[in-house]
Coordinates of C-alpha atoms and ligand atoms in Angstrom, one line a residue:
X29 CA -11.1 19.7 -13.1
X30 CA -10.9 23.5 -13.0
X31 CA -7.7 25.1 -11.9
X32 CA -8.1 26.0 -8.3
X33 CA -9.4 29.5 -7.8
X34 CA -6.6 30.5 -5.5
X35 CA -4.3 29.7 -8.4
X36 CA -5.7 32.6 -10.3
X37 CA -4.7 35.2 -7.8
X38 CA -1.4 37.0 -8.5
X39 CA 1.1 34.1 -8.7
X40 CA 4.8 34.2 -8.3
X41 CA 5.4 30.8 -9.8
X42 CA 3.7 28.1 -11.8
X43 CA 5.2 24.6 -11.3
X44 CA 4.3 22.0 -13.9
X45 CA 4.3 18.4 -12.5
X46 CA 3.5 17.0 -9.1
X47 CA 6.2 14.4 -8.9
X48 CA 9.1 14.4 -6.4
X49 CA 10.4 17.6 -8.0
X50 CA 7.2 19.6 -8.2
X51 CA 6.2 18.7 -4.6
X52 CA 9.5 19.9 -3.2
X53 CA 9.6 23.0 -5.4
X54 CA 6.2 24.1 -4.1
X55 CA 7.3 23.6 -0.5
X56 CA 10.6 25.5 -1.1
X57 CA 8.8 28.5 -2.7
X58 CA 6.2 28.6 0.0
X59 CA 9.0 28.8 2.6
X60 CA 10.2 32.0 0.8
X61 CA 6.7 33.4 1.2
X62 CA 5.9 33.1 -2.5
X63 CA 2.6 32.2 -4.1
X64 CA 3.0 29.1 -6.2
X65 CA 0.7 26.6 -7.8
X66 CA 1.3 23.2 -9.3
X67 CA -0.5 21.9 -12.4
X68 CA -0.5 18.1 -12.8
X69 CA -1.9 16.1 -15.7
X70 CA -2.4 12.9 -13.6
X71 CA -5.3 12.2 -11.3
X72 CA -2.9 12.0 -8.3
X73 CA 0.4 13.2 -7.1
X74 CA 3.7 11.2 -7.3
X75 CA 4.6 11.5 -11.0
X76 CA 6.6 8.4 -12.0
X77 CA 5.3 6.6 -8.9
X78 CA 1.7 7.4 -9.7
X79 CA 1.9 6.3 -13.4
X80 CA 4.2 3.3 -13.3
X81 CA 2.0 1.0 -11.1
X82 CA 2.7 -2.1 -13.1
X83 CA 3.2 -5.4 -11.1
X84 CA 6.9 -5.6 -10.0
X85 CA 7.5 -1.9 -10.3
X86 CA 10.2 -1.0 -7.8
X87 CA 12.8 1.6 -7.2
X88 CA 16.4 0.5 -7.8
X89 CA 18.1 3.0 -5.5
X90 CA 18.0 1.9 -1.8
X91 CA 14.9 3.4 -0.1
X92 CA 16.8 5.2 2.6
X93 CA 18.8 7.0 0.0
X94 CA 16.0 7.6 -2.4
X95 CA 14.1 9.9 0.0
X96 CA 14.0 13.6 0.6
X97 CA 16.8 14.9 2.8
X98 CA 15.4 18.4 3.4
X99 CA 13.5 17.6 6.6
X100 CA 15.3 15.7 9.3
X101 CA 12.0 15.2 11.1
X102 CA 10.5 13.5 8.0
X103 CA 13.7 11.4 7.7
X104 CA 13.3 10.2 11.3
X105 CA 9.5 9.5 11.2
X106 CA 9.2 7.6 7.9
X107 CA 9.8 3.9 8.1
X108 CA 11.0 2.2 4.9
X109 CA 10.3 -1.5 4.9
X110 CA 12.6 -2.8 2.1
X111 CA 16.1 -2.2 0.7
X112 CA 14.4 -1.4 -2.6
X113 CA 10.9 -0.1 -2.1
X114 CA 8.1 -1.2 -4.4
X115 CA 6.0 1.4 -6.3
X116 CA 3.1 1.5 -3.8
X117 CA 5.5 2.2 -0.9
X118 CA 7.2 5.1 -2.8
X119 CA 3.8 6.5 -3.7
X120 CA 2.6 6.2 -0.1
X121 CA 5.7 8.1 1.0
X122 CA 5.1 10.9 -1.5
X123 CA 1.4 11.1 -0.4
X124 CA 2.6 11.4 3.2
X125 CA 5.0 14.2 2.3
X126 CA 2.2 16.1 0.4
X127 CA 0.0 15.8 3.5
X128 CA 2.6 16.5 6.1
X129 CA 3.6 19.7 4.4
X130 CA 0.1 20.6 3.4
X131 CA 0.9 20.8 -0.3
X132 CA -2.4 19.5 -1.8
X133 CA -4.2 22.9 -1.4
X134 CA -1.9 24.4 -4.1
X135 CA -2.0 21.5 -6.5
X136 CA -4.5 21.1 -9.4
X137 CA -4.8 17.5 -10.6
X138 CA -6.1 16.4 -13.9
X139 CA -5.0 19.5 -15.8
X140 CA -2.4 19.6 -18.5
X141 CA -0.2 22.6 -19.4
X142 CA -0.4 22.8 -23.2
X143 CA 1.3 26.2 -23.9
X144 CA 3.3 28.9 -22.2
X145 CA 4.1 32.4 -23.5
X146 CA 6.4 35.0 -22.0
X147 CA 5.1 38.5 -22.0
X148 CA 8.1 40.8 -22.2
X149 CA 6.3 43.9 -21.1
X150 CA 4.8 42.4 -18.0
X151 CA 7.8 40.1 -17.5
X152 CA 5.3 37.3 -16.8
X153 CA 4.5 33.9 -18.2
X154 CA 1.0 33.1 -19.4
X155 CA 0.4 29.4 -19.1
X156 CA -2.5 27.6 -20.8
X157 CA -4.0 24.6 -19.0
X158 CA -6.5 22.1 -20.3
X159 CA -8.9 22.0 -18.7
X160 CA -8.5 25.2 -16.7
X161 CA -7.7 28.1 -19.1
X162 CA -4.9 30.6 -18.7
X163 CA -3.0 31.7 -15.6
X164 CA 0.0 34.0 -15.3
X165 CA 3.1 34.1 -13.0
X166 CA 6.5 35.6 -12.8
X167 CA 8.3 32.3 -13.0
X168 CA 7.6 29.0 -14.8
X169 CA 9.2 25.9 -13.4
X170 CA 9.1 22.7 -15.5
X171 CA 9.1 19.8 -13.1
X172 CA 7.7 17.7 -15.9
X173 CA 10.0 14.6 -15.4
X174 CA 12.7 13.0 -17.4
X175 CA 10.8 9.7 -18.0
X176 CA 7.2 10.9 -18.1
X177 CA 6.3 10.6 -21.8
X178 CA 5.9 7.0 -22.7
X179 CA 7.0 5.8 -26.1
X180 CA 4.8 3.4 -28.1
X181 CA 6.2 0.9 -30.5
X182 CA 6.5 2.0 -34.1
X183 CA 5.0 -1.3 -35.3
X184 CA 1.7 -0.6 -37.1
X185 CA -1.7 -2.0 -36.4
X186 CA -2.0 -1.7 -32.6
X187 CA -5.6 -0.3 -33.0
X188 CA -6.6 -3.5 -34.8
X189 CA -5.5 -5.8 -32.0
X190 CA -8.6 -7.2 -30.2
X191 CA -7.0 -8.4 -26.9
X192 CA -6.0 -6.4 -23.8
X193 CA -3.2 -3.8 -24.1
X194 CA -1.3 -2.5 -21.1
X195 CA 1.3 0.1 -21.1
X196 CA 3.7 -0.2 -18.1
X197 CA 4.0 3.6 -17.9
X198 CA 0.3 4.2 -17.8
X199 CA -0.8 1.1 -15.8
X200 CA -3.7 2.6 -13.8
X201 CA -5.0 1.6 -10.4
X202 CA -7.1 -1.4 -11.3
X203 CA -5.5 -4.8 -10.6
X204 CA -5.0 -6.4 -14.0
X205 CA -4.7 -10.2 -13.6
X206 CA -3.1 -12.5 -16.2
X207 CA -4.2 -15.9 -14.8
X208 CA -4.5 -18.5 -17.6
X209 CA -3.8 -16.0 -20.4
X210 CA -1.3 -16.0 -23.3
X211 CA 0.6 -12.8 -22.6
X212 CA 3.2 -11.0 -24.7
X213 CA 5.6 -8.4 -23.2
X214 CA 7.3 -6.1 -25.6
X215 CA 10.4 -4.5 -24.3
X216 CA 13.2 -5.7 -22.0
X217 CA 14.5 -2.4 -20.4
X218 CA 14.0 -1.7 -16.7
X219 CA 10.2 -1.9 -16.7
X220 CA 10.2 -5.1 -18.8
X221 CA 12.8 -6.7 -16.6
X222 CA 10.6 -5.9 -13.5
X223 CA 7.2 -6.9 -14.9
X224 CA 8.2 -10.1 -16.7
X225 CA 8.9 -12.4 -13.6
X226 CA 5.6 -11.3 -12.0
X227 CA 3.5 -11.9 -15.1
X228 CA 5.2 -15.2 -15.6
X229 CA 3.8 -16.4 -12.3
X230 CA 0.3 -15.8 -13.6
X231 CA 0.2 -16.4 -17.3
X232 CA -0.4 -19.7 -19.0
X233 CA 2.1 -18.7 -21.7
X234 CA 4.4 -15.7 -21.7
X235 CA 6.2 -14.6 -24.8
X236 CA 8.9 -11.9 -24.3
X237 CA 9.7 -9.8 -27.4
X238 CA 13.3 -8.5 -27.0
X239 CA 15.0 -6.1 -29.3
X240 CA 18.0 -5.3 -27.1
X241 CA 18.9 -7.4 -24.0
X242 CA 19.8 -5.5 -20.8
X243 CA 22.6 -6.3 -18.4
X244 CA 20.9 -7.2 -15.1
X245 CA 22.6 -7.4 -11.7
X246 CA 20.8 -9.3 -8.9
X247 CA 18.9 -6.8 -6.7
X248 CA 19.2 -8.8 -3.5
X249 CA 16.1 -7.1 -2.3
X250 CA 15.1 -7.8 1.3
X251 CA 13.3 -6.4 4.3
X252 CA 15.3 -3.8 6.2
X253 CA 16.1 -4.7 9.7
X254 CA 15.6 -2.5 12.7
X255 CA 19.3 -2.2 13.6
X256 CA 20.3 -1.0 10.1
X257 CA 17.5 1.5 9.9
X258 CA 18.5 2.9 13.3
X259 CA 22.1 3.1 12.3
X260 CA 21.2 4.9 9.1
X261 CA 18.9 7.3 10.9
X262 CA 21.6 8.1 13.5
X263 CA 24.1 9.0 10.7
X264 CA 21.7 10.5 8.2
X265 CA 23.2 13.9 8.1
X266 CA 26.7 12.6 7.2
X267 CA 25.2 10.2 4.7
X268 CA 23.3 13.0 2.9
X269 CA 26.4 15.1 2.7
X270 CA 28.2 12.1 1.2
X271 CA 25.4 11.7 -1.4
X272 CA 25.6 15.3 -2.4
X273 CA 29.3 15.3 -3.0
X274 CA 29.4 11.8 -4.7
X275 CA 29.6 10.9 -8.4
X276 CA 26.1 9.5 -8.9
X277 CA 24.3 10.5 -5.7
X278 CA 25.2 7.2 -4.1
X279 CA 28.2 7.3 -1.8
X280 CA 31.0 4.9 -2.8
X281 CA 34.7 4.5 -2.7
X282 CA 36.1 5.7 -6.0
X283 CA 38.1 2.9 -7.8
X284 CA 41.8 3.4 -8.0
X285 CA 42.9 0.7 -10.5
X286 CA 42.4 0.0 -14.2
X287 CA 40.7 -3.3 -15.0
X288 CA 43.5 -4.0 -17.3
X289 CA 46.3 -3.7 -14.8
X290 CA 45.2 -6.5 -12.5
X291 CA 45.1 -10.3 -12.9
X292 CA 42.0 -12.0 -14.3
X293 CA 41.4 -13.5 -10.8
X294 CA 41.6 -10.1 -9.1
X295 CA 39.3 -8.6 -11.7
X296 CA 36.7 -11.3 -11.2
X297 CA 36.9 -11.0 -7.5
X298 CA 36.2 -7.3 -7.7
X299 CA 33.3 -7.9 -10.1
X300 CA 32.0 -10.7 -7.9
X301 CA 32.0 -8.3 -4.9
X302 CA 30.0 -5.7 -7.0
X303 CA 27.6 -8.4 -8.2
X304 CA 26.9 -9.5 -4.6
X305 CA 26.4 -5.9 -3.4
X306 CA 23.2 -5.9 -5.5
X307 CA 23.1 -2.4 -6.8
X308 CA 23.4 -0.5 -10.1
X309 CA 26.9 1.0 -9.7
X310 CA 29.2 -1.3 -7.7
X311 CA 30.1 -3.7 -10.5
X312 CA 30.6 -1.1 -13.2
X313 CA 32.4 1.1 -10.7
X314 CA 34.9 -1.6 -9.8
X315 CA 37.7 -0.1 -11.9
X316 CA 38.6 3.4 -13.2
X317 CA 38.2 2.5 -16.9
X318 CA 35.1 0.3 -17.3
X319 CA 33.1 3.3 -18.7
X320 CA 36.0 4.7 -20.8
X321 CA 37.9 1.8 -22.3
X322 CA 36.3 -0.7 -24.6
X323 CA 38.8 -3.4 -23.6
X324 CA 38.2 -2.8 -19.9
X325 CA 34.4 -2.6 -20.4
X326 CA 34.5 -6.0 -22.2
X327 CA 35.9 -7.7 -19.1
X328 CA 32.9 -6.5 -17.0
X329 CA 30.5 -7.3 -19.8
X330 CA 31.9 -10.8 -20.1
X331 CA 31.7 -11.3 -16.3
X332 CA 27.9 -10.6 -16.5
X333 CA 27.4 -12.8 -19.6
X334 CA 29.0 -15.7 -17.7
X335 CA 26.5 -15.1 -15.0
X336 CA 23.7 -15.2 -17.5
X337 CA 25.0 -18.5 -18.9
X338 CA 25.0 -19.9 -15.3
X339 CA 21.5 -18.7 -14.6
X340 CA 19.8 -19.8 -17.9
X341 CA 19.8 -23.5 -18.6
X342 CA 19.4 -23.4 -22.4
X343 CA 22.7 -22.1 -23.9
X344 CA 21.0 -20.7 -27.0
X345 CA 18.6 -18.7 -24.8
X346 CA 21.4 -17.5 -22.5
X347 CA 23.2 -16.3 -25.6
X348 CA 20.1 -14.4 -26.9
X349 CA 19.7 -12.8 -23.5
X350 CA 23.4 -11.7 -23.4
X351 CA 24.0 -8.1 -24.6
X352 CA 26.7 -7.7 -27.2
X353 CA 25.8 -4.6 -29.2
X354 CA 26.8 -1.9 -26.6
X355 CA 29.2 -1.5 -23.7
X356 CA 28.0 -2.5 -20.3
X357 CA 26.7 0.6 -18.3
X358 CA 26.1 2.7 -21.4
X359 CA 22.4 1.7 -21.4
X360 CA 20.6 1.8 -18.1
X361 CA 21.5 -1.4 -16.3
X362 CA 18.7 -3.2 -14.5
X363 CA 18.3 -4.9 -11.2
X364 CA 17.1 -8.5 -11.4
X365 CA 14.5 -10.0 -9.1
X366 CA 14.1 -13.4 -10.8
X367 CA 14.4 -12.1 -14.4
X368 CA 16.9 -14.6 -15.8
X369 CA 15.5 -17.5 -13.9
X370 CA 12.1 -16.8 -15.4
X371 CA 13.4 -18.0 -18.8
X372 CA 14.0 -21.5 -17.3
X373 CA 10.2 -21.9 -17.0
X374 CA 8.7 -24.1 -19.8
X375 CA 5.8 -21.7 -20.4
X376 CA 8.1 -18.7 -21.0
X377 CA 9.5 -18.0 -24.5
X378 CA 11.9 -15.4 -25.9
X379 CA 11.5 -13.9 -29.3
X380 CA 14.7 -12.2 -30.5
X381 CA 13.4 -9.3 -32.6
X382 CA 16.9 -8.7 -34.0
X383 CA 16.6 -12.1 -35.8
X384 CA 12.9 -11.9 -36.5
X385 CA 11.7 -8.2 -36.3
X386 CA 8.1 -7.3 -35.4
X387 CA 6.1 -6.5 -38.6
X388 CA 2.6 -5.7 -37.3
X389 CA 0.0 -6.1 -34.7
X390 CA -2.8 -8.3 -35.9
X391 CA -6.3 -8.7 -34.5
X392 CA -5.1 -11.9 -32.7
X393 CA -1.7 -10.8 -31.6
X394 CA 1.6 -9.8 -33.3
X395 CA 3.4 -10.9 -36.4
X396 CA 7.1 -11.1 -36.7
X397 CA 9.0 -11.9 -39.9
X398 CA 8.8 -15.5 -38.8
X399 CA 5.2 -16.0 -37.7
X400 CA 2.1 -14.8 -36.0
X401 CA 2.0 -15.0 -32.2
X402 CA -1.6 -15.2 -30.8
X403 CA -1.9 -13.4 -27.5
X404 CA -4.8 -12.6 -25.1
X405 CA -2.9 -9.6 -23.6
X406 CA 0.0 -7.4 -24.7
X407 CA 2.1 -5.5 -22.2
X408 CA 4.1 -2.6 -23.7
X409 CA 7.3 -1.8 -21.8
X410 CA 8.6 0.2 -24.6
X411 CA 10.3 3.1 -22.8
X412 CA 10.1 6.9 -22.9
X413 CA 10.8 9.9 -24.9
X414 CA 13.4 10.7 -22.3
X415 CA 14.6 14.0 -20.9
X416 CA 13.2 16.3 -23.6
X417 CA 9.8 14.7 -24.4
X418 CA 7.7 16.4 -21.7
X419 CA 9.3 19.8 -22.3
X420 CA 8.9 19.6 -26.1
X421 CA 5.2 18.6 -25.7
X422 CA 4.4 22.1 -24.4
X423 CA 4.2 24.9 -26.9
X424 CA 6.7 27.2 -25.1
X425 CA 7.3 30.7 -26.5
X426 CA 10.0 33.0 -25.1
X427 CA 11.4 36.4 -26.0
X428 CA 10.4 37.7 -29.4
X429 CA 8.0 34.7 -29.8
X430 CA 10.9 32.2 -30.0
X431 CA 9.6 28.6 -29.9
X432 CA 11.5 26.3 -27.6
X433 CA 10.9 23.3 -29.8
X434 CA 12.6 25.2 -32.7
X435 CA 15.5 26.3 -30.5
X436 CA 16.0 22.6 -29.6
X437 CA 15.4 21.1 -33.1
X438 CA 19.0 19.8 -33.3
X439 CA 19.1 18.8 -29.6
X440 CA 18.5 20.6 -26.3
X441 CA 20.5 23.7 -25.6
X442 CA 20.6 25.3 -22.2
X443 CA 22.8 26.6 -19.4
X444 CA 23.6 24.2 -16.5
X445 CA 20.6 22.0 -17.6
X446 CA 18.5 24.7 -15.7
X447 CA 17.7 27.6 -18.0
X448 CA 17.5 28.4 -21.7
X449 CA 18.7 31.5 -23.5
X450 CA 15.8 33.5 -24.9
X451 CA 13.4 32.1 -22.3
X452 CA 13.6 34.4 -19.2
X453 CA 12.3 33.2 -15.8
X454 CA 12.0 29.6 -17.0
X455 CA 13.6 26.8 -15.1
X456 CA 13.8 23.1 -15.8
X457 CA 14.3 20.7 -12.9
X458 CA 16.7 17.9 -13.8
X459 CA 16.5 18.9 -17.4
X460 CA 18.6 17.6 -20.2
X461 CA 22.4 18.4 -19.9
X462 CA 22.2 18.0 -16.1
X463 CA 23.2 14.8 -14.2
X464 CA 19.5 13.8 -13.9
X465 CA 19.0 10.2 -15.0
X466 CA 22.6 9.4 -14.5
X467 CA 22.3 9.9 -10.7
X468 CA 20.1 9.1 -7.8
X469 CA 17.4 11.4 -9.0
X470 CA 16.3 12.3 -5.5
X471 CA 19.7 14.0 -4.9
X472 CA 19.7 15.8 -8.3
X473 CA 16.1 17.0 -7.9
X474 CA 16.7 18.4 -4.4
X475 CA 19.8 20.2 -5.7
X476 CA 17.9 21.8 -8.6
X477 CA 14.9 22.8 -6.5
X478 CA 17.1 24.4 -3.9
X479 CA 19.2 26.2 -6.5
X480 CA 16.1 27.6 -8.2
X481 CA 14.6 28.7 -4.9
X482 CA 17.9 30.4 -4.0
X483 CA 18.0 32.1 -7.3
X484 CA 14.5 33.5 -7.0
X485 CA 15.2 34.7 -3.5
X486 CA 18.4 36.4 -4.6
X487 CA 16.5 38.1 -7.4
X488 CA 13.9 39.4 -5.0
X489 CA 16.5 40.7 -2.7
X490 CA 18.3 42.5 -5.5
X491 CA 15.0 43.8 -7.1
X492 CA 15.5 41.9 -10.4
X493 CA 12.5 41.1 -12.5
X494 CA 14.0 38.7 -14.9
X495 CA 16.9 36.3 -15.2
X496 CA 18.0 34.7 -18.5
X497 CA 20.9 32.5 -19.5
X498 CA 23.2 34.3 -21.9
X499 CA 23.8 32.7 -25.3
X500 CA 27.5 32.5 -24.7
X501 CA 27.2 30.7 -21.3
X502 CA 24.7 28.3 -23.0
X503 CA 27.1 27.6 -25.9
X504 CA 29.9 26.9 -23.5
X505 CA 27.8 24.6 -21.3
X506 CA 26.5 22.6 -24.3
X507 CA 30.1 22.1 -25.5
X508 CA 31.3 21.2 -22.0
X509 CA 28.5 18.5 -21.6
X510 CA 29.3 17.0 -25.0
X511 CA 33.1 17.0 -24.2
X512 CA 32.7 15.3 -20.9
X513 CA 30.3 12.7 -22.4
X514 CA 32.7 12.1 -25.3
X515 CA 35.5 11.0 -23.0
X516 CA 33.3 8.0 -22.1
X517 CA 31.7 5.1 -24.0
X518 CA 28.2 6.4 -23.3
X519 CA 27.6 8.2 -26.6
X520 CA 28.5 5.1 -28.6
X521 CA 25.4 3.2 -27.5
X522 CA 22.0 3.4 -29.1
X523 CA 20.2 4.2 -25.9
X524 CA 17.5 6.6 -24.6
X525 CA 20.4 8.6 -23.1
X526 CA 21.2 9.6 -26.7
X527 CA 17.7 9.8 -28.0
X528 CA 18.3 6.7 -30.2
X529 CA 15.0 5.0 -29.1
X530 CA 12.8 7.7 -30.7
X531 CA 12.8 7.8 -34.5
X532 CA 13.8 11.3 -35.7
X533 CA 15.1 12.5 -32.4
X534 CA 18.4 14.2 -32.8
X535 CA 21.3 12.1 -31.5
X536 CA 22.7 14.0 -28.5
X537 CA 24.1 12.6 -25.3
X538 CA 21.5 14.1 -23.0
X539 CA 22.7 13.8 -19.3
X540 CA 25.7 15.5 -17.9
X541 CA 28.4 13.1 -16.7
X542 CA 30.6 15.4 -14.6
X543 CA 29.2 13.9 -11.4
X544 CA 26.6 15.3 -9.0
X545 CA 29.3 16.7 -6.6
X546 CA 31.3 18.5 -9.3
X547 CA 28.1 19.7 -10.9
X548 CA 26.7 21.1 -7.6
X549 CA 29.9 23.0 -7.0
X550 CA 29.7 24.5 -10.6
X551 CA 26.1 25.6 -9.9
X552 CA 27.0 27.0 -6.5
X553 CA 29.9 28.9 -8.0
X554 CA 27.6 30.5 -10.6
X555 CA 25.3 31.7 -7.9
X556 CA 28.1 32.9 -5.6
X557 CA 29.5 35.0 -8.5
X558 CA 26.2 36.8 -8.9
X559 CA 24.7 34.4 -11.3
X560 CA 27.5 34.4 -13.7
X561 CA 26.4 33.5 -17.3
X562 CA 23.0 34.9 -16.7
X563 CA 21.6 38.3 -17.6
X564 CA 19.6 39.9 -14.7
X565 CA 17.3 42.8 -15.4
Ligands
LIG20 C1 9.6 2.9 -13.7 C2 10.6 3.9 -13.3 C3 11.5 3.6 -12.3 C4 12.4 4.5 -11.9 N1 13.3 4.2 -10.9 C5 14.2 5.1 -10.5 C6 15.2 4.7 -9.5 O1 15.2 3.6 -9.0 N2 16.1 5.7 -9.1 C7 16.0 6.9 -9.7 O2 16.9 7.8 -9.3 N3 15.1 7.3 -10.6 C8 14.3 6.4 -11.0 N4 13.4 6.7 -12.0 C9 13.4 8.1 -12.5 C10 12.2 8.9 -11.9 O3 11.5 9.4 -12.9 C11 12.8 9.9 -10.9 O4 13.5 9.3 -9.9 C12 11.7 10.8 -10.2 O5 10.6 10.1 -9.8 C13 11.3 12.0 -11.1 O6 10.5 12.9 -10.4 P1 10.1 14.2 -11.2 O7 9.2 14.9 -10.2 O8 11.2 14.9 -11.7 O9 9.3 13.7 -12.5 P2 8.0 12.8 -12.6 O10 7.9 11.9 -11.5 O11 8.1 12.2 -14.0 O12 6.8 13.8 -12.5 C14 6.6 14.7 -13.6 C15 5.1 14.9 -13.6 O13 4.8 16.0 -14.5 C16 3.6 15.8 -15.1 N5 3.6 16.5 -16.3 C17 4.4 16.4 -17.4 N6 4.1 17.3 -18.4 C18 3.0 17.9 -17.9 C19 2.2 18.9 -18.5 N7 2.4 19.5 -19.7 N8 1.1 19.4 -17.8 C20 0.8 18.8 -16.5 N9 1.6 17.9 -16.0 C21 2.6 17.4 -16.7 C22 3.5 14.3 -15.3 O14 2.2 13.8 -15.4 C23 4.2 13.8 -14.1 O15 3.3 13.4 -13.1 C24 12.4 5.8 -12.5 C25 11.6 6.1 -13.5 C26 10.7 5.1 -13.9 C27 9.7 5.5 -15.0

């Protein structure tokens, strides 16, 4: 599809991506009276919630918290139906937002941004789109998503396999059925954990290929009742404020005690309460030191392993499903809607790829070091090139022709996770080295979008043409993010937070762990001090 003609007129900003971030950024810039356009590779808006339409796909932050807070009217009129909304409901919500705020007229779908070049004389970005050609704007805002570039398995031979192949992150809109089929699912991260119980209900045989097991907490998903919705809506403003000042964008009482200073019975009672709350953070957040002390962490990990043993009948299978190679919480935990129970079904098998690694795809299925597994369909739930993948995929050239991919060869370098030295007037929404994936992303996205809009408005008011992070501020920020991460157990895990899932990717702990409240204050302070750490011209 051609880039909309209106987009070619003098633009203030080009926004890449029409997910939660790109939609809101467009709205915010329009409110400032700016001309902005959104370029989106997908055939529809919604980003994550467009692409990941696999059966069982579900948000694992409560719906009423994983929703925009910028419009009290929107908050009041939208009716969420479940504690954890399924993908179609989140997508419907985002489509409603796009319609309600008349966003679609400035969004070009089916067009990919392949390159961007900063012209220092004109102080403008020239952005190449495919299809669509070039367009230019003063600002370039990458709302390209932290988890938008799927990662395929390294195992050779996929092109020789003759059965059906599905990628959870590119599922498409057709209803793929698995009735009576022999299905293999590769990957047991969040998407695998969600898709496996649903496919197990249809398939004649389901083989799950697991490299690293996940820690799963029961979701306890349920329909929302009218009274709780009304109560939430009545107190929405206070709730939103609490989200913004919290640690992970989910209000909670901070723990006061170490897991090692209480009795085993007290500890288990606290973990049990977290377990029953059915969310991502309560169990891990029961004590001050679960994410910083190996010994404390092991008490939480063992609590969950005991639950796995209780849920899975076969002790050998329970053992294989129990994570032991990383501390709990340092890889993305999952919410369980029937995952462990699925392994009690006689037609579901687990293949432990640590014991018998995948060797190749064959025309009939996959071969491990032990044997060939014949399969009618393979589902790849193999994760993403997280946080940096979508940015690195664009050929971005800044001042003096500097190439962003080169500047980030040893890991991403930026200031506040928002701007990169040498790349003026370029912003990244929830980029690496910001709280991003270690938060309720709705909260982090809104904060970045609003900060960027505020910055652009302040520049206009002061008559500045360019803003650029200084090298010094950037160095300090990169050091600070690493230092805060190093206090915790996170960097010790081979996870997508550290880039360990992508061969050759530099090992850097990518999100900022300072907490969304602290981080917001830091960003606001920078703005209040006249964009300290930035050069304005
Ligand atoms: C299966 C799944 C479940 C998740 N569940 C949760 C959850 O429960 N809670 C939570 O907080 N977060 C969750 N996330 C993270 C989720 O990505 C964010 O919450 C949020 O949706 C991100 O919005 P975004 O707009 O920043 O990025 P995205 O939704 O990823 O949108 C980015 C868009 O940019 C487009 N794009 C990228 N590069 C280009 C290019 N070069 N040219 C044109 N278009 C481009 C992509 O096609 C995409 O549509 C989940 C992610 C996945 C994959």
